[in-house]
C-alpha positions as semicolon CSV with decimal commas, in nm:
position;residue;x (nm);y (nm);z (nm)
1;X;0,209;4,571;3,133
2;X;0,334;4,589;2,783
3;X;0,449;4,862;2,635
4;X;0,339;4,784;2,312
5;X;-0,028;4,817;2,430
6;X;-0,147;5,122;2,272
7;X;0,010;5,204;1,959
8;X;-0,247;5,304;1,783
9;X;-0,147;5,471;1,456
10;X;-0,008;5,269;1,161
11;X;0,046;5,519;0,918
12;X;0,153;5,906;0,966
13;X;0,380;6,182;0,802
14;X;0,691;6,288;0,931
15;X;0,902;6,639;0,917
16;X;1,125;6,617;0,586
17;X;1,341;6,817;0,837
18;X;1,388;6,734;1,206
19;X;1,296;7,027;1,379
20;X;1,636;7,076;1,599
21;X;1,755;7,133;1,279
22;X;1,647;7,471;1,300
23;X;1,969;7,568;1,552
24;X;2,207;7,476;1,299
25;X;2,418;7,671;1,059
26;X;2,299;7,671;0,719
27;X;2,557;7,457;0,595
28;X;2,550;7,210;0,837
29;X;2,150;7,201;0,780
30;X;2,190;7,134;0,459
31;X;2,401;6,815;0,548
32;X;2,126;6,717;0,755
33;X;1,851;6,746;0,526
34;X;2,068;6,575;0,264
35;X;2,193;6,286;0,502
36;X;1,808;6,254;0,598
37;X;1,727;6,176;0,258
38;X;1,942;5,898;0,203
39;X;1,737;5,766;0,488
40;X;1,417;5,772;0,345
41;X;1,358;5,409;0,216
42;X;1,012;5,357;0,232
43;X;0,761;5,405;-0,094
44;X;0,528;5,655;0,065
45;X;0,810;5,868;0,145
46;X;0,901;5,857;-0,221
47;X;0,570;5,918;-0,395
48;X;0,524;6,164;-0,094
49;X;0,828;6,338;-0,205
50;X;0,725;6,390;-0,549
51;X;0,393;6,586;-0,400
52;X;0,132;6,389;-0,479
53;X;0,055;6,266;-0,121
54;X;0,117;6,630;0,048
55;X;0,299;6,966;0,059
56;X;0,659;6,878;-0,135
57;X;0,961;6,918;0,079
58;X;0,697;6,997;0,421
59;X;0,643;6,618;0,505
60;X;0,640;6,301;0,403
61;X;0,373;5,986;0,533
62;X;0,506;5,686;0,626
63;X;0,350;5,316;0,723
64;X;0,475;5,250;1,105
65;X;0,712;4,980;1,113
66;X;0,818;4,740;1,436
67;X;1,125;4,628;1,219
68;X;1,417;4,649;1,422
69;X;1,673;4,615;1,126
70;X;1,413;4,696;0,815
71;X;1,552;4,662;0,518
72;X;1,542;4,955;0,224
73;X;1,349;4,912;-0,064
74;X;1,415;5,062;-0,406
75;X;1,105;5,181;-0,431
76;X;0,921;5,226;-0,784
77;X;0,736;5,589;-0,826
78;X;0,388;5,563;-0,913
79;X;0,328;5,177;-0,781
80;X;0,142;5,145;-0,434
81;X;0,307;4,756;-0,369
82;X;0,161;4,521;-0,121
83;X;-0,129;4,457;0,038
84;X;-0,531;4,365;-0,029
85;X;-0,778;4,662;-0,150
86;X;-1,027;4,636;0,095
87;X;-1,350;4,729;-0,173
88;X;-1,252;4,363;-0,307
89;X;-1,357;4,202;-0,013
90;X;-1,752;4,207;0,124
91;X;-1,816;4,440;0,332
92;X;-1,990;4,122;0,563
93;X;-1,611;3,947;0,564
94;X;-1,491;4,223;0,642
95;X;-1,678;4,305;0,928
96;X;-1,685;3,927;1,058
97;X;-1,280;3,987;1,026
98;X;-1,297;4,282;1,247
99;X;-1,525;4,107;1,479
100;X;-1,288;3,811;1,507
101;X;-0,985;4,008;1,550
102;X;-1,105;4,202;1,841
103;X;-1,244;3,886;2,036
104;X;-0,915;3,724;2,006
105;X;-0,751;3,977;2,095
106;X;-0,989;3,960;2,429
107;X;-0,926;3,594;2,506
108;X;-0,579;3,614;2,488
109;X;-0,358;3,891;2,421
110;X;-0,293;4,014;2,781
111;X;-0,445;3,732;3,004
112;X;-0,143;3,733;3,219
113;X;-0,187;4,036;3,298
114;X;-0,461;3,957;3,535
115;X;-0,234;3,753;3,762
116;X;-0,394;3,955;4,057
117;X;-0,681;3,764;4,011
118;X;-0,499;3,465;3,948
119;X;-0,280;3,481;4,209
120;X;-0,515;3,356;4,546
121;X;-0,621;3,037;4,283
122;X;-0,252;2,961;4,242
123;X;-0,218;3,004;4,662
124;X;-0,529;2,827;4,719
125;X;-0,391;2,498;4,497
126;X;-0,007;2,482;4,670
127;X;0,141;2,600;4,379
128;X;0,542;2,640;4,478
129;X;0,383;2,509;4,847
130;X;0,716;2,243;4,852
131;X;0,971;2,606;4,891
132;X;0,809;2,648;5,222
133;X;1,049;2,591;5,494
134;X;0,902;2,312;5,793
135;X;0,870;2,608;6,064
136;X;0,640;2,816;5,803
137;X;0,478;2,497;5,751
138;X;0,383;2,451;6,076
139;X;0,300;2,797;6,109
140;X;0,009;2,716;5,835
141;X;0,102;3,055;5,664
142;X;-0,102;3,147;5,412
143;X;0,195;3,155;5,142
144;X;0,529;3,144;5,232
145;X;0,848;3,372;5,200
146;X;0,996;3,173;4,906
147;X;0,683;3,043;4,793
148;X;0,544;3,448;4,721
149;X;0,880;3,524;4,552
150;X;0,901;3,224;4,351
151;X;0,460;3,368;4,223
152;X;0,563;3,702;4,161
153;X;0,818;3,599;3,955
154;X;0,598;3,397;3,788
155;X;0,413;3,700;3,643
156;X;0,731;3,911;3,635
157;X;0,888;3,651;3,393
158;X;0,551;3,709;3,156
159;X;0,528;4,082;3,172
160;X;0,876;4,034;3,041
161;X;0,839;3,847;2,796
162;X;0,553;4,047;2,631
163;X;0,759;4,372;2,619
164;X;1,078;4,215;2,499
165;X;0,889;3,977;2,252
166;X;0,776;4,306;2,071
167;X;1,072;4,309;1,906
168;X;1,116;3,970;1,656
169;X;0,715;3,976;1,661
170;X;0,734;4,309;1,509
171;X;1,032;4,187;1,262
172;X;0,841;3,924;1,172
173;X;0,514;4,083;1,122
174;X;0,677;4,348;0,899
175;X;0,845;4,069;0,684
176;X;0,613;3,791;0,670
177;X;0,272;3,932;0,748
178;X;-0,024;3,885;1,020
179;X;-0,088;3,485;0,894
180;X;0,194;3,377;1,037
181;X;0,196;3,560;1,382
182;X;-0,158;3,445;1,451
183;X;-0,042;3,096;1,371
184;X;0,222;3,108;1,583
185;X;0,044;3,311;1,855
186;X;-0,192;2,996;1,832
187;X;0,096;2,755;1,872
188;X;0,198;2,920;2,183
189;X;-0,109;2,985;2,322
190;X;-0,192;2,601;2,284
191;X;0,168;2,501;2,412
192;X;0,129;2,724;2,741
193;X;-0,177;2,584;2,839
194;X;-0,100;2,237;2,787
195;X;0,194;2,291;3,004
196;X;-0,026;2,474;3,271
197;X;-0,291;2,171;3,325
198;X;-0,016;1,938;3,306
199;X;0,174;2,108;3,621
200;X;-0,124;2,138;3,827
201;X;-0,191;1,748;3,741
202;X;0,217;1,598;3,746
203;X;0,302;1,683;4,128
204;X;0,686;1,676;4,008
205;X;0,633;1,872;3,700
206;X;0,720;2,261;3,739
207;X;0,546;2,393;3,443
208;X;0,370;2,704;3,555
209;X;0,659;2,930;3,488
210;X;0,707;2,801;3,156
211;X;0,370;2,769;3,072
212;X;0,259;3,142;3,126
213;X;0,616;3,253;2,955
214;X;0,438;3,112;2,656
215;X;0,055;3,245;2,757
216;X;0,255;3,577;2,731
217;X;0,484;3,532;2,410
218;X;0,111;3,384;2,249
219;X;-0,042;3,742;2,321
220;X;0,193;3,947;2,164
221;X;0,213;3,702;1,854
222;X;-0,196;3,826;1,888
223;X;-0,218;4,098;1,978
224;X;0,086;4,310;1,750
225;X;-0,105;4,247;1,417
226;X;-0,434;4,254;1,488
227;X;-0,387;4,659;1,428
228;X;-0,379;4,589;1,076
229;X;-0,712;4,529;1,091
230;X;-0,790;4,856;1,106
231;X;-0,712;4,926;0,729
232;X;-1,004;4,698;0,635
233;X;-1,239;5,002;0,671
234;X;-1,008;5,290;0,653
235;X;-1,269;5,571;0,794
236;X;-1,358;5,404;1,106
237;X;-0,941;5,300;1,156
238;X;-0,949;5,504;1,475
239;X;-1,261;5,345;1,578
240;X;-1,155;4,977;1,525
241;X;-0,790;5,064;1,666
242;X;-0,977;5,133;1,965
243;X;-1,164;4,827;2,016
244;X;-0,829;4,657;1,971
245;X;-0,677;4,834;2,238
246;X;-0,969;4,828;2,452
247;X;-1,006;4,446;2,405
248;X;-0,611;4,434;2,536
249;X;-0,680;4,561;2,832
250;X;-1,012;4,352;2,893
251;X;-0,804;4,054;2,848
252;X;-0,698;4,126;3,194
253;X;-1,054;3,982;3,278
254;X;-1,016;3,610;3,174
255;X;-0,879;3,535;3,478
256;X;-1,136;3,708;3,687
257;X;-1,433;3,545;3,554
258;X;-1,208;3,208;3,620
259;X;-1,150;3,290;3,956
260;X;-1,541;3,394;3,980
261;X;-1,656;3,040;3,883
262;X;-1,396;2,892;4,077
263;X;-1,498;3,049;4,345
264;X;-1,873;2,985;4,239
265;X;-1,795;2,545;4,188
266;X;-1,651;2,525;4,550
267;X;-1,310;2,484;4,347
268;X;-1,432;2,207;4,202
269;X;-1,366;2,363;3,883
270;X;-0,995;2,311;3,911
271;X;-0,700;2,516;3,669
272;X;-0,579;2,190;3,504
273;X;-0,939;2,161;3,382
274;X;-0,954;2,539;3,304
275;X;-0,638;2,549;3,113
276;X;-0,763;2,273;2,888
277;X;-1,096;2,408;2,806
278;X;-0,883;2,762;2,741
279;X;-0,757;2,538;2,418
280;X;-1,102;2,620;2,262
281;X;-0,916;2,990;2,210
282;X;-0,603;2,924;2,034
283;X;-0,795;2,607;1,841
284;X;-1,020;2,935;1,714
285;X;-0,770;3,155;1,633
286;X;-0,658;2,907;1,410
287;X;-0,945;2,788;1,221
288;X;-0,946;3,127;1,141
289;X;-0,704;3,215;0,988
290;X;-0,749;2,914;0,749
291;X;-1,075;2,981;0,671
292;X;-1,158;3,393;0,659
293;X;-0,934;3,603;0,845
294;X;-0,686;3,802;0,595
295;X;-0,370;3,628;0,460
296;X;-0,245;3,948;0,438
297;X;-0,248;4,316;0,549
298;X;-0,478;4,562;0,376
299;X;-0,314;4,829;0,223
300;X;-0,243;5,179;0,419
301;X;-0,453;5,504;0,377
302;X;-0,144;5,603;0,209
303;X;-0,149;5,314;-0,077
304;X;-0,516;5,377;-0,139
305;X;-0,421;5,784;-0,147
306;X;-0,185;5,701;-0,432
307;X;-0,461;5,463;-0,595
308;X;-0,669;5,787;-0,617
309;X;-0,401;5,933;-0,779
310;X;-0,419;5,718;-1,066
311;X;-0,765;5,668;-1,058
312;X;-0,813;6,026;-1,107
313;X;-0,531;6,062;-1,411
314;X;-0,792;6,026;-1,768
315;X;-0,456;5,999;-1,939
316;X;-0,463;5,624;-1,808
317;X;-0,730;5,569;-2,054
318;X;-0,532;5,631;-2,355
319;X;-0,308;5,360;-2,413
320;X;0,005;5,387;-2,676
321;X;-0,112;5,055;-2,881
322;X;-0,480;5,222;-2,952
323;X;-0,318;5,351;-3,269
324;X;-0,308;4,980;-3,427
325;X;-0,706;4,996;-3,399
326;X;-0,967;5,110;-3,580
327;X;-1,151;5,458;-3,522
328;X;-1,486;5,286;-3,348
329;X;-1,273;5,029;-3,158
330;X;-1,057;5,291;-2,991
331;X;-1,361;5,441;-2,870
332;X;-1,514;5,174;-2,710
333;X;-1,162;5,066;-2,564
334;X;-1,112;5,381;-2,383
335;X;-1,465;5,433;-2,314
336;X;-1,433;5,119;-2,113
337;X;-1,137;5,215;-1,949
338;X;-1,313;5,534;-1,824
339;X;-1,579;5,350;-1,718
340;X;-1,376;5,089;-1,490
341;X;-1,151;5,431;-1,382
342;X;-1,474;5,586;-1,240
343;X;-1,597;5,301;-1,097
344;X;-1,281;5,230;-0,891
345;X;-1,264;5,570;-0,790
346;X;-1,594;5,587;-0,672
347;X;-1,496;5,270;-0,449
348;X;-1,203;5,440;-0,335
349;X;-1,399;5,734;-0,204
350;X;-1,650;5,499;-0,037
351;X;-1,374;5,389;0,123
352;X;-1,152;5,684;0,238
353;X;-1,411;5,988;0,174
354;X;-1,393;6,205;-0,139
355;X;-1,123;6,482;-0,204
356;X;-1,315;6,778;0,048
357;X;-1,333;6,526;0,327
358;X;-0,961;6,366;0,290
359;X;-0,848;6,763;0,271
360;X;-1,041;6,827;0,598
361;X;-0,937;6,519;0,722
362;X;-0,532;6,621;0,621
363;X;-0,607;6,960;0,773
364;X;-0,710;6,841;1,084
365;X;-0,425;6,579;1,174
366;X;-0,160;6,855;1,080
367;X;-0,361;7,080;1,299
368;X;-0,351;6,831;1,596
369;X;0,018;6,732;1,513
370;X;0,155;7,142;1,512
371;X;-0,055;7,161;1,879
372;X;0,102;6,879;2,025
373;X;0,440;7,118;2,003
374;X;0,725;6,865;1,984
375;X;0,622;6,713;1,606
376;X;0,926;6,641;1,375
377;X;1,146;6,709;1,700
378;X;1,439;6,449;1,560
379;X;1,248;6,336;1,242
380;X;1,482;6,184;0,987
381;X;1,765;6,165;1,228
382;X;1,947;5,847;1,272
383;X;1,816;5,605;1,507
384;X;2,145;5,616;1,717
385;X;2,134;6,005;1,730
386;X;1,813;5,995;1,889
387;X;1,866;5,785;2,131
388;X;2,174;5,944;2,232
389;X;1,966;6,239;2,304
390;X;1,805;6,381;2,631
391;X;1,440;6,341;2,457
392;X;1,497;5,920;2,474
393;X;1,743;5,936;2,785
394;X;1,485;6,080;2,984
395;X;1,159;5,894;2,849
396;X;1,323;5,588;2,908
397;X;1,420;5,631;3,258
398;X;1,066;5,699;3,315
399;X;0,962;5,454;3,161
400;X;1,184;5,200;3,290
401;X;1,066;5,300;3,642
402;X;0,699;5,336;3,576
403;X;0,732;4,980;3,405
404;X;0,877;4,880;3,722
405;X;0,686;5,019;3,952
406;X;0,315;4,905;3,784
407;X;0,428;4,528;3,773
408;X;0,565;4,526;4,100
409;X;0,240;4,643;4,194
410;X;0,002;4,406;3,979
411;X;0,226;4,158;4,142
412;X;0,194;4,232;4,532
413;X;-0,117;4,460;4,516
414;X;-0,288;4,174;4,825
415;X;0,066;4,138;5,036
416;X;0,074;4,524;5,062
417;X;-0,257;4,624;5,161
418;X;-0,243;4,344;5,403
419;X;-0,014;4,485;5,532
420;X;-0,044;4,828;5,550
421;X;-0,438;4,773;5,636
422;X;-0,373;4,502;5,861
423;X;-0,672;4,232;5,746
424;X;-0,642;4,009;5,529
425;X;-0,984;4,053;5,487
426;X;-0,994;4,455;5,387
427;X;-0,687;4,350;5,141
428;X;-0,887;4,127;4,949
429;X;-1,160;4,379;4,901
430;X;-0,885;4,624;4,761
431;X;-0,757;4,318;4,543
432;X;-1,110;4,209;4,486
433;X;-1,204;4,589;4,355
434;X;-0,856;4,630;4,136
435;X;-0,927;4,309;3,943
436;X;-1,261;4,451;3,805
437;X;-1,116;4,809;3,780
438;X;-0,809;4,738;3,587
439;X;-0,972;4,590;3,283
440;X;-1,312;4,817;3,319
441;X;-1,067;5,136;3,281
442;X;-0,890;5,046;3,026
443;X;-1,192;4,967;2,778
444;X;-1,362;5,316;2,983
445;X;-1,049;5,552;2,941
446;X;-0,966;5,462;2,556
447;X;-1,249;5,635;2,395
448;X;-1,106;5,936;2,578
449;X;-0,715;5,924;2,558
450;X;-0,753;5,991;2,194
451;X;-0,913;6,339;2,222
452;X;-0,698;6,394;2,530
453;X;-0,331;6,359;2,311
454;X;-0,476;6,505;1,988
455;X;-0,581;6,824;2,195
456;X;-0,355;6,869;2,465
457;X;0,011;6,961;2,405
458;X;0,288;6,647;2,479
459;X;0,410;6,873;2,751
460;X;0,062;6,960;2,905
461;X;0,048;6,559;2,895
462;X;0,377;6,494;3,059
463;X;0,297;6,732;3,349
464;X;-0,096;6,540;3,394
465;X;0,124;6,220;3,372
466;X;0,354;6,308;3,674
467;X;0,092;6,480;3,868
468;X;-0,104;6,131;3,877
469;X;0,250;5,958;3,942
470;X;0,300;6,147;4,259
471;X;-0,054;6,161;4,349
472;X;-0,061;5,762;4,343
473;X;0,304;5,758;4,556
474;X;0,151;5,950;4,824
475;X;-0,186;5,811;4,836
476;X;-0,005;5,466;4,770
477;X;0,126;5,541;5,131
478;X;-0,190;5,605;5,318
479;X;-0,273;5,257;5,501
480;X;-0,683;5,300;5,499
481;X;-0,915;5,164;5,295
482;X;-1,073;5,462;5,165
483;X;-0,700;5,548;5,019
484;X;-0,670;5,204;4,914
485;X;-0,965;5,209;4,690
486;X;-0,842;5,542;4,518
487;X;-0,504;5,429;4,489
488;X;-0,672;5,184;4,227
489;X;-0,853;5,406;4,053
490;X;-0,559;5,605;4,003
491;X;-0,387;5,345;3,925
492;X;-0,573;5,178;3,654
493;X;-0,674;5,520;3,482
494;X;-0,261;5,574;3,503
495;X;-0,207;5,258;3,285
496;X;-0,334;5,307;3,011
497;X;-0,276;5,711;2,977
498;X;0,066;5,647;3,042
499;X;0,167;5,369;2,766
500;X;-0,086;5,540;2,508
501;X;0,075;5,896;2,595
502;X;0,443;5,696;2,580
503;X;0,334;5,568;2,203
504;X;0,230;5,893;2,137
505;X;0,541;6,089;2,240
506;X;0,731;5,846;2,017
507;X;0,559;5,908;1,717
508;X;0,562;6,230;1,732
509;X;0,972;6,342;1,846
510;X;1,115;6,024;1,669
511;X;0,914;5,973;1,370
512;X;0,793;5,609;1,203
513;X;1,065;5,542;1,019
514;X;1,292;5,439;1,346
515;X;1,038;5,383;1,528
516;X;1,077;5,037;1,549
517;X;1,425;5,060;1,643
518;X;1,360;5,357;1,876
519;X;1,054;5,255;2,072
520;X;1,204;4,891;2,056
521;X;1,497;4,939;2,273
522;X;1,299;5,129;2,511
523;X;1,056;4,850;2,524
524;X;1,348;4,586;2,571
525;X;1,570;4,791;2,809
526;X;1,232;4,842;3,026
527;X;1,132;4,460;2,984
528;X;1,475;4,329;3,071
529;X;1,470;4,600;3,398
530;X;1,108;4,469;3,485
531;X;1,311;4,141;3,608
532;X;1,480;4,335;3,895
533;X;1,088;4,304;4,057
534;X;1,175;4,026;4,184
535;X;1,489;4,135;4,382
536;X;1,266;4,471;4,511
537;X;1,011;4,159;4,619
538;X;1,248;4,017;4,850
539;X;1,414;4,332;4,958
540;X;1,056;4,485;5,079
541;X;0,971;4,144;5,254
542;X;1,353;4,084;5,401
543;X;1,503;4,389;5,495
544;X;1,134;4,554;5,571
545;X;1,022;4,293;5,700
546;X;0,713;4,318;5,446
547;X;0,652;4,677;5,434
548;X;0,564;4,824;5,050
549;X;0,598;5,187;5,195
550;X;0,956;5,244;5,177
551;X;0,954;5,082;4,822
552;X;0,679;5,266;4,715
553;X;0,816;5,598;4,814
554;X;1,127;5,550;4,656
555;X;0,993;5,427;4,312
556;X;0,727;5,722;4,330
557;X;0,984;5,985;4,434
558;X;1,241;5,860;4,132
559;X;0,991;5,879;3,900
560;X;0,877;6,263;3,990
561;X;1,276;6,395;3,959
562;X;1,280;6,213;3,618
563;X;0,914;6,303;3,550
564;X;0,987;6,628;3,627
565;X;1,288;6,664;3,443
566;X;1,110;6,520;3,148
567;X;0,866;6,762;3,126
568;X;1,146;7,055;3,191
569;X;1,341;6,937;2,944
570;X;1,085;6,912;2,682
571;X;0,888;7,258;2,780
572;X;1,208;7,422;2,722
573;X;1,265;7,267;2,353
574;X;0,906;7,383;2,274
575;X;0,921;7,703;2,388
576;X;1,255;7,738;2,181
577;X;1,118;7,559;1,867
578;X;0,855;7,742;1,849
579;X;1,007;8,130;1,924
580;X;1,276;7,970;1,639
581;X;0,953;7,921;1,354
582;X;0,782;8,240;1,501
583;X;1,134;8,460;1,380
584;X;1,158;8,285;1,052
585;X;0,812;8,317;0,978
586;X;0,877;8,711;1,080
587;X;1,172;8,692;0,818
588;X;0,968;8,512;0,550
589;X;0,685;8,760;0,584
590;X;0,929;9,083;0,595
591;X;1,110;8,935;0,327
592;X;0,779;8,898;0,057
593;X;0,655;9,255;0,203
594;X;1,042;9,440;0,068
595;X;1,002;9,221;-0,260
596;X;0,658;9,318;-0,282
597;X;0,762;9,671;-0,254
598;X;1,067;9,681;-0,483
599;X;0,838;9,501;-0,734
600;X;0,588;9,789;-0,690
601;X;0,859;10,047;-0,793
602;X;0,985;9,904;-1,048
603;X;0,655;9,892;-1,228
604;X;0,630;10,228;-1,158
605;X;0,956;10,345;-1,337
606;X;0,924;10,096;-1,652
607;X;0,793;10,336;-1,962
608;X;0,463;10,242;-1,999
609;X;0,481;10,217;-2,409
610;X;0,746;9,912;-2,370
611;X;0,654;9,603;-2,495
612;X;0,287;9,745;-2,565
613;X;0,044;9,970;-2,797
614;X;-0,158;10,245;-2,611
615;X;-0,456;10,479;-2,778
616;X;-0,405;10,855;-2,729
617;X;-0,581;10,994;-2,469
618;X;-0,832;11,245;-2,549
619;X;-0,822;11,605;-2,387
620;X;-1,133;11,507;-2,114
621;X;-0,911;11,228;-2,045
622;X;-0,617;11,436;-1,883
């Protein structure tokens, strides 16, 4: 599964001061604050600076970037660069664009992630058959030893690849924009499944691996900008970002409903044939691109936020060379000028809401940001100092199990539970019921993970996280089918909680401006780990002579101590960050109440003729 899945925000604010900050001595703060700010390259966090986009010197907003080396940008106060203003596009292309964006990201960003499905078609047609040794061969095993290693790595290889292909997708994407990563996405797409139909047709010609490694590098080229497309109608973003997520995980599907008609034609319907009509996809994608599909992103809620701000300045409508015309001709000029002002304006609010709802709007993120406890942890810290801390050390050792652990079980989901269940019949129910429920809960859970981070603190979502984790290790070890059926449910309900809540975390502790170079390396180190699945493959069906349970336990029971350690870790940081604001909001408020007071007196004692003339007052007066 790729850890890129469910990032779902492309613009916030972060802390203008990390909050660990807080522990330091005043002058060493001060170094912080001011080595923070030499860090602050991007334009929002410029204009932002200068107050126009929020509370000066409280936060500043920032446009996510997957740029692993991003380059700084003298930015230019006042101009909101880049991008397309969405009011000058139809609202009908607009909506086609969103429509188009979401079904490709359903045909093929995450297709290999349904290799459970895929799997018994790729048995059934002697794919890898020629590793089988001549006594398993005569044994008419259903796959062989070498022949199931050689499959899972197969998928391993692509799960891979679309983690650690996050990372020049996302360079590129920053740098060259969304045209040329659905282009390219398109190129690979077509180029994978070319190579599959030509390796189930050449008998010689070992193109499966090869040919999903590029099914999988195609997704991500997909799948990473298709986000973007949220910014085309800025006040359903979280809406669209959604269906983009949601459409990820339905991916998983494709497939499914290939296996269902092969299973439906006999197998006449064979995958060199399947693989050819899957061209009609990336041949889509492409025409496109060419023909409506944006050629480049729409600006952020924060470059329309600063168009308001000049929309909303009347000076704008006096310009300096009015002078050189006549009386009546200045009027109409600037009349003019007011008229196109208001008229943008009014587009700009149809767009983002007016001032009262882009308040409430302001209001409510903060509000949801302060509950979640561990905003602005390490804001505005350098990328290397936050990942030298316990808050990455520990996320991505979770992670890098959990990443583990989920692909090894996409992978081997049918050799376990036949196994453990002892049918081969039984196991392919389980496998039969995962395939539907693992894209099904994805598009089901997203609605909900949304209202589930924005209202639950990250260490409240931690502790849910690793109560599932252990639930699913010990049910995970429970060989009936009853157990086997909520395994999955666990399981595919885990999935997508645990990458969104992942995404979430990073956000919110690390910031955007690293967060490319943050939430990268966690996403490589976890990728590049993921190919050790393999190795735990061979160890469960060598040394344990095909049992998953002593795998299973260990992978569960690692991930509770550094689940658990996790969650300790960051409870404890909360609890301190927070009794650390509560005193200095004490102090602030003891501080005004003295000033307030010595203020007070000093009125008191000032002579009351200074500085002013009063009347006599009469004797009913006194």
């Amino acid at each position: 599964m790729s850890l890129i899945q469910h990032v779902g925000q492309q613009d916030g604010v972060d802390r203008e001061e990390a909050l660990v900050d807080l522990f330091l001595p005043p002058v060493d703060r001060q170094s912080s604050r001011q080595d923070a700010a030499e860090r602050r390259f991007s334009l929002e966090s410029a204009i932002s600076g200068a107050g126009f986009l929020g509370v000066q010197g409280k936060s500043v907003r920032r446009v996510i970037s997957y740029d692993v080396i991003p380059k700084p940008e003298e930015p230019v106060s006042g101009e909101e660069y880049g991008g397309l203003t969405p009011y000058k596009v139809s609202t009908t292309k607009r909506v086609a664009q969103v429509v188009a964006t979401v079904l490709a990201c359903w045909f093929a960003s995450g297709i290999v992630f349904g290799f459970a499905a895929l799997k018994p078609i790729l048995i059934k047609e002697g794919v890898f058959r020629n590793l089988c040794t001549p006594e398993e061969l005569d044994a008419d095993v259903e796959v062989c030893f070498e022949q199931d290693l050689r499959l899972n790595f197969f998928f391993s290889l692509a799960s891979t690849t679309a983690n650690v292909s996050a990372l020049p997708v996302g360079t590129l994407l920053d740098r060259y924009g969304p045209k040329i990563c659905f282009l390219l996405g398109s190129l690979f797409l077509a180029t994978g499944s070319i190579l599959m139909s030509l390796a189930f047709q050449i008998e010689k010609f070992d193109g499966y691996t090869i040919g999903n490694f590029f099914l999988a590098l195609g997704g991500t080229c997909v799948f990473l900008p298709s986000f973007q497309i949220a910014n085309a109608f800025p006040k359903y973003g979280g809406s669209i970002v959604a269906l983009v997520t949601g459409a990820f995980d339905a991916s998983a599907a494709v497939f499914l409903f290939y296996r269902l008609i092969y299973d439906a034609s006999d197998r006449t319907f064979k995958p060199e044939t399947f693989f050819l009509v899957y061209l009609i996809v990336p041949v889509a994608i492409i025409i496109a691109q060419l023909t409506f599909l944006p050629t480049e992103n729409y600006k952020t809620e924060a470059q329309l936020e600063m168009k308001i701000h000049k929309a909303e300045d009347a000076m704008r409508d006096v310009h300096s060379s009015d002078d050189e015309l006549p009386d009546n001709e200045i009027w109409k000029r600037r009349k003019a000028r007011s008229a196109r002002r208001k008229e943008r304006l009014s587009k700009l609010d149809e767009l983002v809401g007016n001032e009262t709802v882009r308040k409430m709007r302001e209001e409510k993120q903060e509000q949801k940001l302060e509950k979640s406890g561990v905003w602005g942890a390490l804001h505005n810290k350098s990328a290397k100092d936050q990942m030298l801390s316990p808050w990455f050390i520990l996320l991505t050792l979770l992670t890098v199990l959990q990443m583990v652990r989920m692909n090894y079980f996409i992978a081997t989901i049918r050799e376990q539970y036949t196994y453990m269940l002892g049918s081969v019949g039984l196991a392919d129910k389980v496998n039969n019921f995962f395939d539907i429920s693992l894209p099904l809960a994805g598009v089901i859970a997203t609605p909900f993970l949304g209202a589930l981070l924005d209202n639950v603190s990250t260490p409240g979502v931690l502790l849910l996280l690793v109560f599932i984790i252990t639930a699913i290790g010990i049910i995970g070890s429970v060989a009936t089918l009853w157990a086997g059926y909520v395994n999955v449910i666990l399981f595919v309900f885990l999935r997508p909680l645990y990458y969104s809540a992942m995404s979430d975390y990073a956000t919110k502790v690390f910031g955007f401006a690293t967060f490319g170079r943050v939430y990268g390396t966690i996403i490589c180190v976890s990728g590049l780990v993921n190919l050790s699945q393999t190795g735990i493959d061979a160890l469960t069906k060598g040394q344990f002579h095909g049992n998953p349970i002593p795998v299973n336990v260990f992978l569960a029971a690692s991930a509770f101590v550094s689940g658990t350690a996790l969650v300790t870790y960051v409870t404890v940081q909360v609890y301190r960050m927070r009794k650390k604001l509560d005193e200095e909001d004490a102090l602030t408020i003891t501080n005004t109440d003295v000033g307030s007071i010595m203020e007070s007196l000093l009125e008191e004692d000032e002579p009351r003729s200074y500085g002013a003339i009063h009347r006599q007052r009469q004797p009913w007066e006194v």
